[in-house]
mmCIF file of C-alpha atoms in Angstrom:
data_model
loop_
_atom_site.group_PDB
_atom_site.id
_atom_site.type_symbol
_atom_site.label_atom_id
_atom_site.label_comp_id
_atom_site.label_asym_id
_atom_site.label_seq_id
_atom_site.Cartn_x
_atom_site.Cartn_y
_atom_site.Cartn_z
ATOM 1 C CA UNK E 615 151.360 231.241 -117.979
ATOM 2 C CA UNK E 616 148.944 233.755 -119.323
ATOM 3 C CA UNK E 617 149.020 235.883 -116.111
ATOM 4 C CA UNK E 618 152.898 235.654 -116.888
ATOM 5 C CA UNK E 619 152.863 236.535 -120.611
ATOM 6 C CA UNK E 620 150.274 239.569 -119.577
ATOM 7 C CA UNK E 621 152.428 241.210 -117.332
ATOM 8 C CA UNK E 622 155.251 241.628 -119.489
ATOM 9 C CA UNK E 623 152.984 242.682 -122.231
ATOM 10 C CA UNK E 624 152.054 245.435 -119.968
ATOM 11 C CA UNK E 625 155.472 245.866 -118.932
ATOM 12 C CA UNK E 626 156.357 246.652 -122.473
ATOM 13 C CA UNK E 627 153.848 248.667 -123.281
ATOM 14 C CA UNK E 628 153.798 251.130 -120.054
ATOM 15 C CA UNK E 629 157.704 250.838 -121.517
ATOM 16 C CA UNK E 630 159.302 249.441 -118.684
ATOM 17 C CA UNK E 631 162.843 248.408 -117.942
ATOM 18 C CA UNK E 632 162.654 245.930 -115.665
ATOM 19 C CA UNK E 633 160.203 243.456 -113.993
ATOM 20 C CA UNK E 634 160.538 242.261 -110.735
ATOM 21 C CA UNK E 635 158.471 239.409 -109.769
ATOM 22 C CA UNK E 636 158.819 237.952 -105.769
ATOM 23 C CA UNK E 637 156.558 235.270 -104.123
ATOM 24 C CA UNK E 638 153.609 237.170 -101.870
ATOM 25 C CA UNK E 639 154.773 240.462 -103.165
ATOM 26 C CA UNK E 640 153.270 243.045 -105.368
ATOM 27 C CA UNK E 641 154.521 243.444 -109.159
ATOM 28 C CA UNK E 642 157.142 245.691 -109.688
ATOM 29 C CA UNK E 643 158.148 247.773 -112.955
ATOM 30 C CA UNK E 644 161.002 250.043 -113.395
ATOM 31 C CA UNK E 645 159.961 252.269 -115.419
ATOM 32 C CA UNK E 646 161.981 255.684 -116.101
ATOM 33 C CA UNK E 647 164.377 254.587 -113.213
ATOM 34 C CA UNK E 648 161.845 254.300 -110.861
ATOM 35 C CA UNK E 649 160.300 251.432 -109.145
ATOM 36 C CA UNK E 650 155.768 251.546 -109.355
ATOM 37 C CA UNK E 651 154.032 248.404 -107.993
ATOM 38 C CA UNK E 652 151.762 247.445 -110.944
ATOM 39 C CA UNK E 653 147.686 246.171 -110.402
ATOM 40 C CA UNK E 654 148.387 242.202 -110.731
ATOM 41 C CA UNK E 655 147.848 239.436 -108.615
ATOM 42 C CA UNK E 656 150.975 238.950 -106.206
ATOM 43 C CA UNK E 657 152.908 235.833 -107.387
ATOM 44 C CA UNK E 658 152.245 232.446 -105.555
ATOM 45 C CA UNK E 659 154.893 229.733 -104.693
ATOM 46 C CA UNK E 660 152.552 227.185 -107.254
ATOM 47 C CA UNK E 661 152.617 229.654 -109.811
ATOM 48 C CA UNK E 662 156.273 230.578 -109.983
ATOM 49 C CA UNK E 663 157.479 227.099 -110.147
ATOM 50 C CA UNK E 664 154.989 226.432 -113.099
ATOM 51 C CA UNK E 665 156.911 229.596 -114.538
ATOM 52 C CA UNK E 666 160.134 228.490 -114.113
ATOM 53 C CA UNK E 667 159.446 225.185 -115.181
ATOM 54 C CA UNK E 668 158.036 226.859 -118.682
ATOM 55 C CA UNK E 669 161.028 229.787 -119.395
ATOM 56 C CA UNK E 670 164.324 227.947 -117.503
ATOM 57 C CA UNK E 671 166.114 226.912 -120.618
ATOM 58 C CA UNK E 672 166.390 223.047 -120.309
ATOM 59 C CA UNK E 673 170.261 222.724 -119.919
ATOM 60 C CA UNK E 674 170.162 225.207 -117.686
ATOM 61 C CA UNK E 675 167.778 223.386 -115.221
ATOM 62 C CA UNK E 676 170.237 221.438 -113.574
ATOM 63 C CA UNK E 677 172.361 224.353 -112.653
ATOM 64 C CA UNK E 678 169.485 225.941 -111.202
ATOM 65 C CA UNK E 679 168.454 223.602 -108.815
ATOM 66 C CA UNK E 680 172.903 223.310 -107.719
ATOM 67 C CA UNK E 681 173.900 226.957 -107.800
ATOM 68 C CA UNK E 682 169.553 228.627 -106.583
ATOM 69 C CA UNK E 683 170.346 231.391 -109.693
ATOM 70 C CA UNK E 684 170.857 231.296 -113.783
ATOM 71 C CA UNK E 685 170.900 233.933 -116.512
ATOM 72 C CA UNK E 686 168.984 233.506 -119.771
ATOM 73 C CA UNK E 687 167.522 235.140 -122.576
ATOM 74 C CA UNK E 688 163.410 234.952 -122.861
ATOM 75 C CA UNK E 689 160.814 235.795 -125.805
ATOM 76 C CA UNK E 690 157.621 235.749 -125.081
ATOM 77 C CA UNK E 691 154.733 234.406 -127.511
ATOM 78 C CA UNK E 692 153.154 237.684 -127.728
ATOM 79 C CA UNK E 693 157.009 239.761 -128.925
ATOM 80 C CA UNK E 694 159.225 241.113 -126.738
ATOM 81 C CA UNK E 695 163.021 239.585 -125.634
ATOM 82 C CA UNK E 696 164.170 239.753 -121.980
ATOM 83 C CA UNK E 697 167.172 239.288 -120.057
ATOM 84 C CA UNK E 698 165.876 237.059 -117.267
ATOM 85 C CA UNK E 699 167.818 236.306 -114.029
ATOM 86 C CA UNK E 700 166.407 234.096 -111.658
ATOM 87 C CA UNK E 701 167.439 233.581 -107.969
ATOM 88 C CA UNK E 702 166.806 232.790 -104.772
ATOM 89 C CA UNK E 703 165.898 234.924 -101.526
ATOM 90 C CA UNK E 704 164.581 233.121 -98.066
ATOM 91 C CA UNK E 705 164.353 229.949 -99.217
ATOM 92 C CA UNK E 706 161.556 230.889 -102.710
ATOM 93 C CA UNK E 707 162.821 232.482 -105.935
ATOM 94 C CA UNK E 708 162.772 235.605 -107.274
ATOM 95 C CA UNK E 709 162.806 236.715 -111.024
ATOM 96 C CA UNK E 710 164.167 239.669 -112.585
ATOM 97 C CA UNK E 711 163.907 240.290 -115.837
ATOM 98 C CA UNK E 712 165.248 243.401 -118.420
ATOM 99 C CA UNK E 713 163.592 243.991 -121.504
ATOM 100 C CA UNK E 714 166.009 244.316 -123.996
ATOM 101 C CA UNK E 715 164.880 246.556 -126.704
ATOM 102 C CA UNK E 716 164.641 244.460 -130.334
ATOM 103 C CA UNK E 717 165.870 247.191 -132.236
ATOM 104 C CA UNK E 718 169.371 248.473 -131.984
ATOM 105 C CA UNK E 719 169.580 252.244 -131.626
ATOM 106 C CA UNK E 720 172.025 254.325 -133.160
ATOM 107 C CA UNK E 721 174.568 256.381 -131.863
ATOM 108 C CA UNK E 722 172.698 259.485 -132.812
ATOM 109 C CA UNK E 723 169.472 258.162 -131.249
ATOM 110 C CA UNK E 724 171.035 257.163 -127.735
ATOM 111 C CA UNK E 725 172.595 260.744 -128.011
ATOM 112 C CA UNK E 726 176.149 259.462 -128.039
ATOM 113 C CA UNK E 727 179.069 261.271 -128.737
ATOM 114 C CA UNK E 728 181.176 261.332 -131.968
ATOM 115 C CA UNK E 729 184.435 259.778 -129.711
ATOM 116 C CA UNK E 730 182.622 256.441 -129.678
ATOM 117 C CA UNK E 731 182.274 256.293 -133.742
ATOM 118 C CA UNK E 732 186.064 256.803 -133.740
ATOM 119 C CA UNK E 733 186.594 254.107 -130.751
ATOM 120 C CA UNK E 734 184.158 251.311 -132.860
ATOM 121 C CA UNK E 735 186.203 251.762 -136.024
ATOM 122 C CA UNK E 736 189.467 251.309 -134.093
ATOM 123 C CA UNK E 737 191.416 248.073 -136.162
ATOM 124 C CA UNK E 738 192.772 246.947 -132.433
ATOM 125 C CA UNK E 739 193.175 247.199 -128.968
ATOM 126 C CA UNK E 740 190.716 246.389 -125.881
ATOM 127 C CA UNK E 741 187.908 248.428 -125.537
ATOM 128 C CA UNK E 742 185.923 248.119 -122.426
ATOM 129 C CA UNK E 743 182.419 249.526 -121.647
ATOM 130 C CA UNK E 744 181.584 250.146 -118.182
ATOM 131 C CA UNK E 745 179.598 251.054 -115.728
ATOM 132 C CA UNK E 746 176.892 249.919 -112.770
ATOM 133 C CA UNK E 747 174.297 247.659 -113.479
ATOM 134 C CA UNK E 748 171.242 249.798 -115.471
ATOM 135 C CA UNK E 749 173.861 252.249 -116.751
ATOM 136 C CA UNK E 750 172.883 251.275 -120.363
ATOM 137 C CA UNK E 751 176.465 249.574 -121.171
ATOM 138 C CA UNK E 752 174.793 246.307 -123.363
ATOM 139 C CA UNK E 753 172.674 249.221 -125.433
ATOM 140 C CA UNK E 754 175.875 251.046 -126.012
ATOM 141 C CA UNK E 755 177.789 247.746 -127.022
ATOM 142 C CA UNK E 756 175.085 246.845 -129.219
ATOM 143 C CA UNK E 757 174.929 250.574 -130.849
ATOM 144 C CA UNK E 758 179.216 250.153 -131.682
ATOM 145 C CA UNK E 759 178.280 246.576 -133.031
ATOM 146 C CA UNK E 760 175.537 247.403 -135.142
ATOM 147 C CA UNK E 761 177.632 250.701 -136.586
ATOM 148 C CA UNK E 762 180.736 247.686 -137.501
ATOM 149 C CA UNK E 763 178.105 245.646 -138.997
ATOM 150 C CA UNK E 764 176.751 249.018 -141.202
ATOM 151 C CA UNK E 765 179.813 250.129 -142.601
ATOM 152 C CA UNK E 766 182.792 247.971 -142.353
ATOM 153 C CA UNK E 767 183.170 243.978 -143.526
ATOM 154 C CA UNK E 768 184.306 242.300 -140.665
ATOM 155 C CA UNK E 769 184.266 239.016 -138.966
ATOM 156 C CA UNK E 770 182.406 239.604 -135.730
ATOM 157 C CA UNK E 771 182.232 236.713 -132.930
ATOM 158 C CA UNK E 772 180.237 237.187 -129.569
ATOM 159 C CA UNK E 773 180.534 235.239 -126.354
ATOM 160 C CA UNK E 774 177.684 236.400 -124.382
ATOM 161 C CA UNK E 775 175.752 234.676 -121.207
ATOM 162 C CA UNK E 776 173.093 234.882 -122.510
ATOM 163 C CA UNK E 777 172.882 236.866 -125.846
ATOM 164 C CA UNK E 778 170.867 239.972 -125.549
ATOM 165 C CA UNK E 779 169.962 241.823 -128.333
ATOM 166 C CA UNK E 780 169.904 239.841 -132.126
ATOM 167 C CA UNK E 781 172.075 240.553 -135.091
ATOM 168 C CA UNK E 782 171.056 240.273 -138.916
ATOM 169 C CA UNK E 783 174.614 240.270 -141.101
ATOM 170 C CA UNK E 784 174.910 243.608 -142.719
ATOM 171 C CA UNK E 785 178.508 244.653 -144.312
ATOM 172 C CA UNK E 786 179.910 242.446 -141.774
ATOM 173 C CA UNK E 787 179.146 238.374 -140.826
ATOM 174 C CA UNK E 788 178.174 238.157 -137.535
ATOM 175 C CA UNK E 789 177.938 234.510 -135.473
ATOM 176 C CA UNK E 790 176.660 235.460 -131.644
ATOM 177 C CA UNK E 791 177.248 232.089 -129.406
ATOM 178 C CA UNK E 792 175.571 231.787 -126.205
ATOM 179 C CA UNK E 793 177.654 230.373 -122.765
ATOM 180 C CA UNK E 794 176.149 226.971 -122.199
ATOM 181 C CA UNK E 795 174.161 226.180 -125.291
ATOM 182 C CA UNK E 796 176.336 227.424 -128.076
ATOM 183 C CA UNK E 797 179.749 226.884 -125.998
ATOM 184 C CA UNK E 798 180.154 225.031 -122.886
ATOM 185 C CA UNK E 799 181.945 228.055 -120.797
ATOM 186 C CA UNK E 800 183.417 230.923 -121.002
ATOM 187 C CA UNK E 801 186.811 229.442 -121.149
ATOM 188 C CA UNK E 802 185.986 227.084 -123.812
ATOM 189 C CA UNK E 803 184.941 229.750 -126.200
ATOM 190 C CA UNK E 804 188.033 231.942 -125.547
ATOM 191 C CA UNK E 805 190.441 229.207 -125.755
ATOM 192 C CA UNK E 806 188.944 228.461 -129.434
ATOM 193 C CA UNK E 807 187.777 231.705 -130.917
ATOM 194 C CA UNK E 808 191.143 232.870 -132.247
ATOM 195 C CA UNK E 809 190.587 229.974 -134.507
ATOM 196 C CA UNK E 810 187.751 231.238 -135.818
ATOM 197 C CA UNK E 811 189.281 233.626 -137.948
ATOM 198 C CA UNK E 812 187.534 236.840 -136.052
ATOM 199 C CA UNK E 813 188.279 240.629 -136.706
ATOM 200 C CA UNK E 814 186.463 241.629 -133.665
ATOM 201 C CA UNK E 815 185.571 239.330 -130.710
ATOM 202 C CA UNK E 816 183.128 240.232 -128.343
ATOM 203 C CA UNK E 817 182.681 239.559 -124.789
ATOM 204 C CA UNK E 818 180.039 239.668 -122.925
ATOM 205 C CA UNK E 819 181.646 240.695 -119.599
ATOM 206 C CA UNK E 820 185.782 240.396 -118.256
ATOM 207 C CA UNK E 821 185.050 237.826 -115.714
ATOM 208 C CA UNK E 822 188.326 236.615 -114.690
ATOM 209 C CA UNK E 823 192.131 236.769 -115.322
ATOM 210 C CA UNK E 824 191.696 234.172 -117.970
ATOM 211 C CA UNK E 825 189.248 236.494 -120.416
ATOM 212 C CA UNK E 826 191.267 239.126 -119.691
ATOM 213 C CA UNK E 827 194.596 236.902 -121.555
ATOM 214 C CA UNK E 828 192.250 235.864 -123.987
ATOM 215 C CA UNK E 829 191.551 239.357 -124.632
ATOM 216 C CA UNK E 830 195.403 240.892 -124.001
ATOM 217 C CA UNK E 831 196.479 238.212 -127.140
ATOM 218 C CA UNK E 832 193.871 239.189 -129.127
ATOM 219 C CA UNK E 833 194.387 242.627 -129.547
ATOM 220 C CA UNK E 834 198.013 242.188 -129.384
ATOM 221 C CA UNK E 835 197.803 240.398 -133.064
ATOM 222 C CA UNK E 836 195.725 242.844 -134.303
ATOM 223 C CA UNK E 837 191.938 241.951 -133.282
ATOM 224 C CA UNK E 838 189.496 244.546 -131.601
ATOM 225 C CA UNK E 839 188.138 243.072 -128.577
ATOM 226 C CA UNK E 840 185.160 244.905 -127.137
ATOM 227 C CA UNK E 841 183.805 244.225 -123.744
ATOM 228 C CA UNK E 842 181.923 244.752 -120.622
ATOM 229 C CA UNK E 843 183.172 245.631 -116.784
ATOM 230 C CA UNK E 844 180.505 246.516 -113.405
ATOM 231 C CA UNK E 845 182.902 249.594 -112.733
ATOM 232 C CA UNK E 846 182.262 253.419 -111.984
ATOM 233 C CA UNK E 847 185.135 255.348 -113.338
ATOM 234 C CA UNK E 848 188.388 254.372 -115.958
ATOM 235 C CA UNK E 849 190.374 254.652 -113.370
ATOM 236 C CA UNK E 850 188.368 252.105 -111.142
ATOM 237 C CA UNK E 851 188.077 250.361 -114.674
ATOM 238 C CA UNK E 852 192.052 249.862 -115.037
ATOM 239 C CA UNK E 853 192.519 248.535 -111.460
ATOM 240 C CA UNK E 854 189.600 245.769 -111.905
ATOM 241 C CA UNK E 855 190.901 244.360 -114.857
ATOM 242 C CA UNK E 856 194.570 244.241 -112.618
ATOM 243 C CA UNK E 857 193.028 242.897 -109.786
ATOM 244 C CA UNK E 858 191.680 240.019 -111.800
ATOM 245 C CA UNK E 859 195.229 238.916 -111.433
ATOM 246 C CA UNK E 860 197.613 237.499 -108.346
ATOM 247 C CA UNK E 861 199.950 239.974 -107.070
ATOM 248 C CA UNK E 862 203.037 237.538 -108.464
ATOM 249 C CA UNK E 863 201.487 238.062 -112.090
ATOM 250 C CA UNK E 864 199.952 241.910 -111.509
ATOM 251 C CA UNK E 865 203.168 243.098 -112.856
ATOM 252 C CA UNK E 866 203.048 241.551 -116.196
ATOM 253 C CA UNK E 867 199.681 241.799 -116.434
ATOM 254 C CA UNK E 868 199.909 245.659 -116.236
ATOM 255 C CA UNK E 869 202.562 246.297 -118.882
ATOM 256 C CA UNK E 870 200.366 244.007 -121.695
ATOM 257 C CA UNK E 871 197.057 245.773 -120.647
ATOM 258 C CA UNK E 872 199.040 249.642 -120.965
ATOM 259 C CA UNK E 873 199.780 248.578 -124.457
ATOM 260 C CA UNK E 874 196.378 245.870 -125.329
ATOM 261 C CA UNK E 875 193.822 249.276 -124.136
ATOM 262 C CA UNK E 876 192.314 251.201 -127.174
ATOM 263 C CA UNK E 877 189.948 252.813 -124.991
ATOM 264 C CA UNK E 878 187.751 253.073 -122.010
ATOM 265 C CA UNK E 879 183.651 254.373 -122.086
ATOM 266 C CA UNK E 880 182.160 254.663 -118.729
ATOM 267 C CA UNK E 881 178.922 255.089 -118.441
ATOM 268 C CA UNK E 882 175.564 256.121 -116.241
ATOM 269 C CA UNK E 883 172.209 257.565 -116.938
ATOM 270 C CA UNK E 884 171.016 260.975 -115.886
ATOM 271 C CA UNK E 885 167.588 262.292 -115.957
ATOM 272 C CA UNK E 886 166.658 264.848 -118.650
ATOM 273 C CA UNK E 887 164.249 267.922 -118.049
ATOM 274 C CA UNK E 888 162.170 266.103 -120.481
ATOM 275 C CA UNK E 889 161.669 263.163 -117.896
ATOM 276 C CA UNK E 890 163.990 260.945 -120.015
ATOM 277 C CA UNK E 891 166.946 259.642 -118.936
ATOM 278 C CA UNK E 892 170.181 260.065 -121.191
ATOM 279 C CA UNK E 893 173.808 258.683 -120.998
ATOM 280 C CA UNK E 894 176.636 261.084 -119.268
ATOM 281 C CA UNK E 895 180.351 259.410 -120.522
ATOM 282 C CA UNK E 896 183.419 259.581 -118.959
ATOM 283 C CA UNK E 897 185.692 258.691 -122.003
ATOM 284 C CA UNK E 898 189.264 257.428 -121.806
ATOM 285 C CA UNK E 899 191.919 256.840 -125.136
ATOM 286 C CA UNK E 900 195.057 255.082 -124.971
ATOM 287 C CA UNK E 901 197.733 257.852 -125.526
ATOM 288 C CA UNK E 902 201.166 258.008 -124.844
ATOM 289 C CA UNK E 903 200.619 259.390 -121.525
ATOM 290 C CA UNK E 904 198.177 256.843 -120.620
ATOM 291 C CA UNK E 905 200.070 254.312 -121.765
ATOM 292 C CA UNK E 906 202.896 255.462 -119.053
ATOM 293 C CA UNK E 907 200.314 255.882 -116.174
ATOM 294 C CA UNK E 908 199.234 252.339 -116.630
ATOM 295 C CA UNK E 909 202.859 251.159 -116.834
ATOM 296 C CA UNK E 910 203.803 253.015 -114.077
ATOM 297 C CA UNK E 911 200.898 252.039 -112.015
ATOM 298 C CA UNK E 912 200.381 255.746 -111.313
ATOM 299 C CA UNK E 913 196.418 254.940 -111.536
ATOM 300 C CA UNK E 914 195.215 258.160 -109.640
ATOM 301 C CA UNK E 915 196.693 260.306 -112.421
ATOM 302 C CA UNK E 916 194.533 258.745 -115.230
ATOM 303 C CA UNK E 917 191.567 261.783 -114.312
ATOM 304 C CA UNK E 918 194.088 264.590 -115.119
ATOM 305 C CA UNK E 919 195.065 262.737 -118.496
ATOM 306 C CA UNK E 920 191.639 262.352 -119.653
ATOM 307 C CA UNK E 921 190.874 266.233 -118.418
ATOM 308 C CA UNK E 922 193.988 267.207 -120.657
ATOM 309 C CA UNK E 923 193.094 264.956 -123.733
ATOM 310 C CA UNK E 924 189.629 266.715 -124.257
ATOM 311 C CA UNK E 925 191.139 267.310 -127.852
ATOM 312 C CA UNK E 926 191.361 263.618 -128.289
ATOM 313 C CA UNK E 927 187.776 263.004 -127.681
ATOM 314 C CA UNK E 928 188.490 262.117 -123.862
ATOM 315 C CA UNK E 929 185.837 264.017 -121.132
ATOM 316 C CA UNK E 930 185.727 262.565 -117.395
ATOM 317 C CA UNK E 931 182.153 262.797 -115.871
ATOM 318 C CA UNK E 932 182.356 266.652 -114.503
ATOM 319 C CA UNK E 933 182.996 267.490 -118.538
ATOM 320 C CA UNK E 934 180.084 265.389 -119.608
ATOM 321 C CA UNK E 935 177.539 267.000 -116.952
ATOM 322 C CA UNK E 936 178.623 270.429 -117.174
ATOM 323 C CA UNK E 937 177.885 269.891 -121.189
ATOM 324 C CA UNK E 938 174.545 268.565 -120.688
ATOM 325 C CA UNK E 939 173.591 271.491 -118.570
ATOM 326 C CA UNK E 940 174.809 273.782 -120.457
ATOM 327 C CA UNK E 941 172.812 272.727 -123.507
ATOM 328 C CA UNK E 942 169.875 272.661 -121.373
ATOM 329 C CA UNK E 943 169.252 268.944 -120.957
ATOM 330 C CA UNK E 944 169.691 268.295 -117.661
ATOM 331 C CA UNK E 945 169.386 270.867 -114.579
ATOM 332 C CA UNK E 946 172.751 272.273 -112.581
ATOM 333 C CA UNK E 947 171.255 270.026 -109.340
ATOM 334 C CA UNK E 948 170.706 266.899 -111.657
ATOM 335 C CA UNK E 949 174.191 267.418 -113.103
ATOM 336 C CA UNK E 950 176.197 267.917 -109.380
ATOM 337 C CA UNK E 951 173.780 264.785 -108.011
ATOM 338 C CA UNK E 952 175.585 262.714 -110.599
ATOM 339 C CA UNK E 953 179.172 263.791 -110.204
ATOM 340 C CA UNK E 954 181.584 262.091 -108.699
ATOM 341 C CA UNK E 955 183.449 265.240 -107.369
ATOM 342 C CA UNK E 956 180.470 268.069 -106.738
ATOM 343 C CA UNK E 957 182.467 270.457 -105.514
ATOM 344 C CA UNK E 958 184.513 270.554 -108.636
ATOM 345 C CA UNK E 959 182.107 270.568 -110.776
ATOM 346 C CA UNK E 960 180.069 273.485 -108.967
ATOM 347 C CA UNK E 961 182.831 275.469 -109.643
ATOM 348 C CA UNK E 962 183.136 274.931 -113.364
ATOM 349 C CA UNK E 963 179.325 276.103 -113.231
ATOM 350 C CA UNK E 964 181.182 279.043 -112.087
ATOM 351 C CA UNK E 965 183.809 279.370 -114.853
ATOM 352 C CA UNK E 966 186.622 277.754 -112.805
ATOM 353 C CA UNK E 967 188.372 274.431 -114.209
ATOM 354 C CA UNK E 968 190.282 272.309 -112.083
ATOM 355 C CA UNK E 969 192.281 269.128 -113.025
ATOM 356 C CA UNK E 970 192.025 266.072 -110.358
ATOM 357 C CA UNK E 971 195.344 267.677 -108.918
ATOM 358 C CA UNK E 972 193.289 270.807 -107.795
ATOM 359 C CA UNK E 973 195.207 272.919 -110.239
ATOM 360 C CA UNK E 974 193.344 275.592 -111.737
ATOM 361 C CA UNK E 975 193.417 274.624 -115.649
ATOM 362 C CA UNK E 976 191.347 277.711 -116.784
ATOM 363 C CA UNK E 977 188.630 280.245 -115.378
ATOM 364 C CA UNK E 978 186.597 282.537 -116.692
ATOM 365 C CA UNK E 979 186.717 286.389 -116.571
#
């Protein structure tokens, strides 16, 4: 174990992301998005069961050796908490494991806008924080909890598999419960957390129809559910959470989530001039008008309503790049490598706005 507890000493301190560890192959941090092979002896089939048999959380052993993968949360002797998954590839297993950082940044510090203060004090409504896997979406959750917890008294209750980063109560009184140690599933949790007397419930990650009707009641009696989703746009966001459901109970489905949504922040990580990476957010607040898109199923207009709601806080991704250029953070080729639409936003560069409809909204003279 010392070679183990070593290497993730070094990853934190070269200030890694990630750690990927595979039987007869090199060490590999992520560090600064990037993948570097690291000077350590290449992991042996001995030496990764003796790991496993030291960090695999015992009640998740047996579920390891049914399903070949597991999720848990790992602190090493030496400091340091990581998110470790561990699965198997050609027949050996393979660990990857995400350093979650111990202290919660602020808003300010991850460079977030002022929209997402408003969105954490919201009293209701589903909010759901999205994005691919790396996009920084459990440091943003963990920023809006932490901001609760500062200023507001509320009763906060997580359901997370596995918990990530650690709360201390503040204002608020906080109880984080882990999926298989703290609560036997998912389901379990959900189906008793109501009676837990919560103001805001936390979920790790929409899984399935059922946390999404956990969710749908909650904030339809007045609780602020906040939660995770492995989409790229709000648009893309919306028709996940729908497609969670069969088509004979889509319908339904859709008219409780146009009223449940407070808001939708999705999120990816662009590369600064200063070698840093730093969040772009395409933002999305339950209006009127979004409220009749969802109900309507109209999904492809939701880009035009967030381009039109930029004064409520709403920006799609072209608004967020073009901003971040502009202020010098990241370059013009950065910017357009990140968009979803280039061409679109190359021509804002140029002074001309269009909506997702191709309209001209504005240009300059």
């Amino acid at each position: 174990m010392e070679i183990f507890e070593r290497i993730l000493q070094g990853a934190i301190e070269a200030g890694a992301s990630d750690v990927h560890l595979k039987i007869g192959a090199p060490v590999i941090f992520r560090i600064a998005g990037e993948l570097v092979p690291v000077d350590a002896p290449p992991p042996a089939a001995e030496w990764m069961q003796t790991v496993l048999g030291q960090i695999v959380p015992a009640h998740l052993r047996a579920r390891l050796d049914a399903e070949h993968e597991v999720d848990f949360a790992y602190t090493p002797p030496g400091g340091g908490r990581f998110r470790v998954n561990v699965f198997q590839q050609r027949g050996g297993y393979v660990l990857a494991l995400r350093l979650v950082k111990t202290a919660v940044r602020t808003f300010a510090q991850l460079h977030l806008p002022e929209t997402l203060r408003r969105i954490a004090e919201s009293e209701s409504g589903i909010v759901l924080i999205t994005g691919a896997t790396g996009s920084g979406k459990s440091t943003t959750l963990a920023a809006m909890i932490d901001h609760i917890n500062s200023t507001a008294r509320k009763h906060i209750i997580t359901l997370e598999d596995p918990i990530e980063f650690l709360f201390e109560d503040k204002q608020s009184v906080i109880e984080q419960r882990e999926v298989g140690l703290d609560t036997a599933s998912f389901d379990s949790g959900l189906k008793n957390v109501l009676r837990q007397d919560p103001d805001i419930l936390v979920i790790g990650e929409m899984r399935d129809a059922a946390s999404v009707v956990a969710a749908m009641s909650a904030a339809n009696i007045g609780h602020l559910v906040i939660s995770t989703l492995h989409t790229v746009d709000a648009a893309k966001s919306v028709q996940r959470i729908l497609e969670f459901f069969p088509a004979n109970e889509r319908e339904q489905a859709r008219q409780q989530f146009a009223t449940a949504l407070r808001a939708v922040v999705c999120q990816r990580l662009v590369r600064t001039q200063a070698a840093e990476q730093r969040p772009a957010l395409e933002i999305l607040t339950n209006n009127a008008a979004v409220t009749k898109i969802i109900h309507t199923g109209a999904l492809d207009k939701l880009p035009s309503a967030i381009e039109l709601g930029g004064g409520e806080g709403m920006q799609t991704f072209n608004m967020a790049l073009h901003a971040l250029a502009s202020a010098g953070h990241i370059t013009q080729a950065e910017a357009l490598a990140n968009s979803p639409s280039p061409e679109s936003l190359k021509m804002r560069f140029q002074g001309v706005t269009l909506n997702e409809t191709r309209r001209i909204l504005g240009a300059r003279e």
